[in-house]
């Protein structure tokens, strides 16, 4: 079981290039650069390259979710 968790953690730490992040988020490369430059999108500067951890992008998208909350839905039942 511990090995399975470690493999999942390794997958989540996958580094992505601008092109890969662009495809993953369905954003243009220019928009990815703009968000990173404004420090809105979590990224790593590696020399002249921008890299993105897949887990950070996933969590960033999750933090942008708005709308009804499942907990408030359950309370209103």
Coordinates of N, CA, C and O in Angstrom, one line a residue:
X1 N 0.8 -1.2 0.0 CA 0.0 0.0 0.0 C 0.9 1.3 0.0 O 0.6 2.2 -0.7
X2 N 1.9 1.3 0.8 CA 2.8 2.4 0.8 C 3.5 2.7 -0.5 O 3.6 3.9 -0.9
X3 N 3.8 1.7 -1.2 CA 4.4 1.8 -2.6 C 3.4 2.5 -3.5 O 3.8 3.3 -4.3
X4 N 2.1 2.1 -3.4 CA 1.1 2.7 -4.2 C 1.0 4.2 -4.0 O 0.9 5.0 -4.9
X5 N 1.0 4.6 -2.7 CA 0.9 6.0 -2.4 C 2.1 6.8 -2.9 O 2.0 7.9 -3.5
X6 N 3.3 6.2 -2.8 CA 4.5 6.9 -3.3 C 4.4 7.0 -4.8 O 4.8 8.1 -5.3
X7 N 3.9 6.1 -5.5 CA 3.8 6.2 -7.0 C 2.8 7.3 -7.3 O 3.0 8.0 -8.3
X8 N 1.7 7.4 -6.6 CA 0.7 8.5 -6.9 C 1.3 9.8 -6.6 O 1.1 10.8 -7.3
X9 N 2.1 9.9 -5.5 CA 2.8 11.2 -5.2 C 3.7 11.6 -6.3 O 3.8 12.7 -6.7
X10 N 4.5 10.6 -6.8 CA 5.4 10.9 -7.9 C 4.7 11.4 -9.1 O 5.2 12.3 -9.8
X11 N 3.6 10.8 -9.5 CA 2.8 11.2 -10.6 C 2.3 12.6 -10.5 O 2.3 13.4 -11.4
X12 N 1.9 13.0 -9.3 CA 1.4 14.3 -9.0 C 2.5 15.4 -9.1 O 2.2 16.5 -9.4
X13 N 3.7 15.0 -8.9 CA 4.9 15.9 -9.0 C 5.4 16.0 -10.4 O 6.5 16.7 -10.6
X14 N 4.8 15.5 -11.3 CA 5.2 15.6 -12.7 C 5.4 17.0 -13.1 O 4.5 17.8 -12.9
X15 N 6.5 17.3 -13.7 CA 6.8 18.7 -14.2 C 6.3 18.8 -15.7 O 6.5 17.9 -16.4
X16 N 5.7 19.9 -16.0 CA 5.2 20.2 -17.3 C 5.8 21.4 -17.9 O 6.1 22.4 -17.2
X17 N 6.0 21.4 -19.2 CA 6.5 22.6 -19.9 C 5.3 23.5 -20.1 O 4.1 23.2 -19.8
X18 N 5.6 24.7 -20.7 CA 4.5 25.6 -21.0 C 3.5 25.0 -22.0 O 2.3 25.1 -21.9
X19 N 4.1 24.3 -23.0 CA 3.2 23.7 -24.0 C 2.3 22.6 -23.4 O 1.1 22.5 -23.7
X20 N 2.9 21.8 -22.5 CA 2.1 20.8 -21.8 C 1.1 21.4 -20.9 O -0.1 20.9 -20.8
X21 N 1.4 22.4 -20.1 CA 0.5 23.1 -19.3 C -0.6 23.8 -20.1 O -1.8 23.7 -19.7
X22 N -0.3 24.3 -21.2 CA -1.3 24.9 -22.1 C -2.3 23.9 -22.6 O -3.5 24.1 -22.6
X23 N -1.8 22.7 -23.0 CA -2.7 21.6 -23.4 C -3.5 21.1 -22.2 O -4.7 20.8 -22.4
X24 N -2.9 21.0 -21.1 CA -3.6 20.5 -19.9 C -4.8 21.4 -19.5 O -5.9 20.9 -19.1
X25 N -4.5 22.7 -19.5 CA -5.5 23.7 -19.0 C -6.4 24.2 -20.2 O -7.4 24.9 -19.9
X26 N -6.0 23.8 -21.4 CA -6.8 24.3 -22.6 C -6.7 25.9 -22.7 O -7.7 26.5 -23.0
X27 N -5.5 26.4 -22.3 CA -5.2 27.8 -22.5 C -4.2 28.0 -23.5 O -3.4 27.1 -23.8
X28 N -4.1 29.2 -24.1 CA -3.1 29.5 -25.1 C -1.7 29.6 -24.4 O -1.7 29.9 -23.2
X29 N -0.7 29.4 -25.1 CA 0.7 29.5 -24.5 C 0.9 30.9 -24.0 O 1.5 31.2 -22.9
X30 N 0.4 31.9 -24.8 CA 0.6 33.3 -24.4 C -0.2 33.6 -23.0 O 0.4 34.3 -22.2
X31 N -1.3 33.0 -22.9 CA -2.1 33.2 -21.6 C -1.4 32.5 -20.4 O -1.3 33.1 -19.3
X32 N -0.8 31.4 -20.7 CA 0.0 30.7 -19.6 C 1.2 31.6 -19.2 O 1.4 31.8 -18.0
X33 N 1.9 32.1 -20.2 CA 3.0 33.0 -19.9 C 2.5 34.2 -19.1 O 3.1 34.7 -18.1
X34 N 1.4 34.8 -19.5 CA 0.9 36.0 -18.8 C 0.5 35.7 -17.4 O 0.8 36.5 -16.5
X35 N -0.2 34.6 -17.1 CA -0.6 34.2 -15.8 C 0.6 33.9 -14.9 O 0.7 34.3 -13.7
X36 N 1.7 33.3 -15.5 CA 2.9 33.0 -14.7 C 3.6 34.3 -14.4 O 4.1 34.5 -13.3
X37 N 3.7 35.2 -15.4 CA 4.4 36.4 -15.2 C 3.8 37.3 -14.1 O 4.5 37.9 -13.3
X38 N 2.5 37.2 -14.0 CA 1.7 37.9 -13.0 C 1.7 37.2 -11.6 O 1.0 37.6 -10.7
X39 N 2.4 36.0 -11.6 CA 2.4 35.2 -10.4 C 1.0 34.7 -10.0 O 0.7 34.5 -8.8
X40 N 0.1 34.5 -10.9 CA -1.2 34.0 -10.7 C -1.2 32.5 -10.8 O -1.9 31.8 -10.0
X41 N -0.5 32.0 -11.7 CA -0.4 30.5 -12.0 C 0.9 30.0 -11.3 O 2.0 30.6 -11.5
X42 N 0.8 29.0 -10.4 CA 2.0 28.5 -9.7 C 3.0 27.9 -10.7 O 2.6 27.1 -11.6
X43 N 4.2 28.3 -10.6 CA 5.2 27.8 -11.6 C 6.6 27.8 -10.9 O 6.8 28.3 -9.8
X44 N 7.6 27.2 -11.6 CA 8.9 27.1 -11.2 C 9.8 27.7 -12.3 O 9.6 27.4 -13.5
X45 N 10.6 28.7 -12.0 CA 11.6 29.2 -13.0 C 12.8 28.3 -12.9 O 13.4 28.1 -11.9
X46 N 13.2 27.7 -14.0 CA 14.3 26.9 -14.1 C 15.2 27.4 -15.3 O 15.0 27.1 -16.4
X47 N 16.1 28.3 -14.9 CA 16.9 29.0 -15.9 C 16.0 29.9 -16.7 O 15.3 30.7 -16.1
X48 N 16.0 29.7 -18.0 CA 15.1 30.5 -18.9 C 13.7 29.8 -19.1 O 12.9 30.3 -19.9
X49 N 13.5 28.7 -18.4 CA 12.3 27.9 -18.7 C 11.3 28.0 -17.6 O 11.7 28.2 -16.4
X50 N 10.1 28.0 -17.9 CA 9.0 27.9 -16.9 C 8.5 26.5 -16.9 O 8.3 25.8 -17.9
X51 N 8.4 25.9 -15.7 CA 7.9 24.6 -15.5 C 6.7 24.6 -14.5 O 6.6 25.5 -13.6
X52 N 5.8 23.7 -14.6 CA 4.6 23.7 -13.8 C 4.5 22.2 -13.2 O 4.6 21.3 -14.0
X53 N 4.1 22.1 -12.0 CA 3.8 20.8 -11.4 C 2.4 20.6 -11.6 O 1.5 21.4 -11.4
X54 N 2.1 19.4 -12.1 CA 0.7 19.0 -12.5 C -0.2 19.2 -11.3 O -1.3 19.7 -11.4
X55 N 0.2 18.7 -10.1 CA -0.6 18.8 -8.9 C -0.9 20.3 -8.6 O -2.0 20.6 -8.2
X56 N 0.0 21.2 -8.8 CA -0.2 22.6 -8.5 C -1.3 23.2 -9.5 O -2.2 24.0 -9.1
X57 N -1.2 22.8 -10.7 CA -2.2 23.3 -11.7 C -3.6 22.7 -11.4 O -4.6 23.4 -11.4
X58 N -3.6 21.4 -11.0 CA -4.9 20.8 -10.6 C -5.5 21.6 -9.4 O -6.7 21.9 -9.4
X59 N -4.7 21.8 -8.4 CA -5.2 22.6 -7.2 C -5.6 24.0 -7.5 O -6.5 24.5 -7.0
X60 N -4.8 24.6 -8.4 CA -5.2 26.0 -8.8 C -6.5 26.1 -9.5 O -7.3 26.9 -9.1
X61 N -6.8 25.1 -10.4 CA -8.1 25.1 -11.0 C -9.2 24.9 -10.0 O -10.2 25.5 -10.0
X62 N -8.9 23.9 -9.0 CA -9.9 23.7 -8.0 C -10.2 24.9 -7.1 O -11.3 25.1 -6.7
X63 N -9.2 25.7 -6.9 CA -9.4 26.9 -6.1 C -10.2 28.0 -6.8 O -10.8 28.9 -6.2
X64 N -10.4 27.8 -8.2 CA -11.1 28.8 -9.0 C -12.6 28.4 -9.1 O -13.4 29.2 -9.6
X65 N -13.0 27.3 -8.6 CA -14.4 26.8 -8.7 C -15.3 27.7 -7.9 O -15.0 27.9 -6.7
X66 N -16.4 28.1 -8.5 CA -17.4 28.9 -7.8 C -18.7 28.2 -8.0 O -18.9 27.4 -8.9
X67 N -19.7 28.6 -7.3 CA -21.0 28.1 -7.5 C -21.5 27.4 -6.2 O -21.0 27.6 -5.1
X68 N -22.5 26.6 -6.4 CA -23.2 25.9 -5.3 C -22.2 24.9 -4.6 O -21.3 24.4 -5.2
X69 N -22.3 24.8 -3.3 CA -21.5 23.9 -2.5 C -22.3 22.7 -2.1 O -23.4 22.8 -1.7
X70 N -21.7 21.5 -2.2 CA -22.4 20.3 -1.9 C -22.8 20.3 -0.5 O -23.8 19.7 -0.1
X71 N -22.0 20.9 0.4 CA -22.3 20.9 1.8 C -23.6 21.7 2.1 O -24.5 21.3 2.8
X72 N -23.7 22.9 1.4 CA -24.9 23.7 1.6 C -26.1 23.0 1.0 O -27.2 23.2 1.5
X73 N -25.9 22.3 -0.1 CA -27.0 21.5 -0.7 C -27.6 20.5 0.3 O -28.8 20.4 0.4
X74 N -26.7 19.8 1.0 CA -27.1 18.8 1.9 C -27.9 19.4 3.1 O -28.8 18.9 3.6
X75 N -27.5 20.6 3.5 CA -28.1 21.3 4.6 C -29.5 21.7 4.2 O -30.4 21.7 5.0
X76 N -29.7 22.1 3.0 CA -31.0 22.6 2.5 C -32.0 21.5 2.2 O -33.2 21.8 2.0
X77 N -31.6 20.3 2.3 CA -32.5 19.2 2.0 C -33.6 19.0 3.0 O -33.5 19.1 4.1

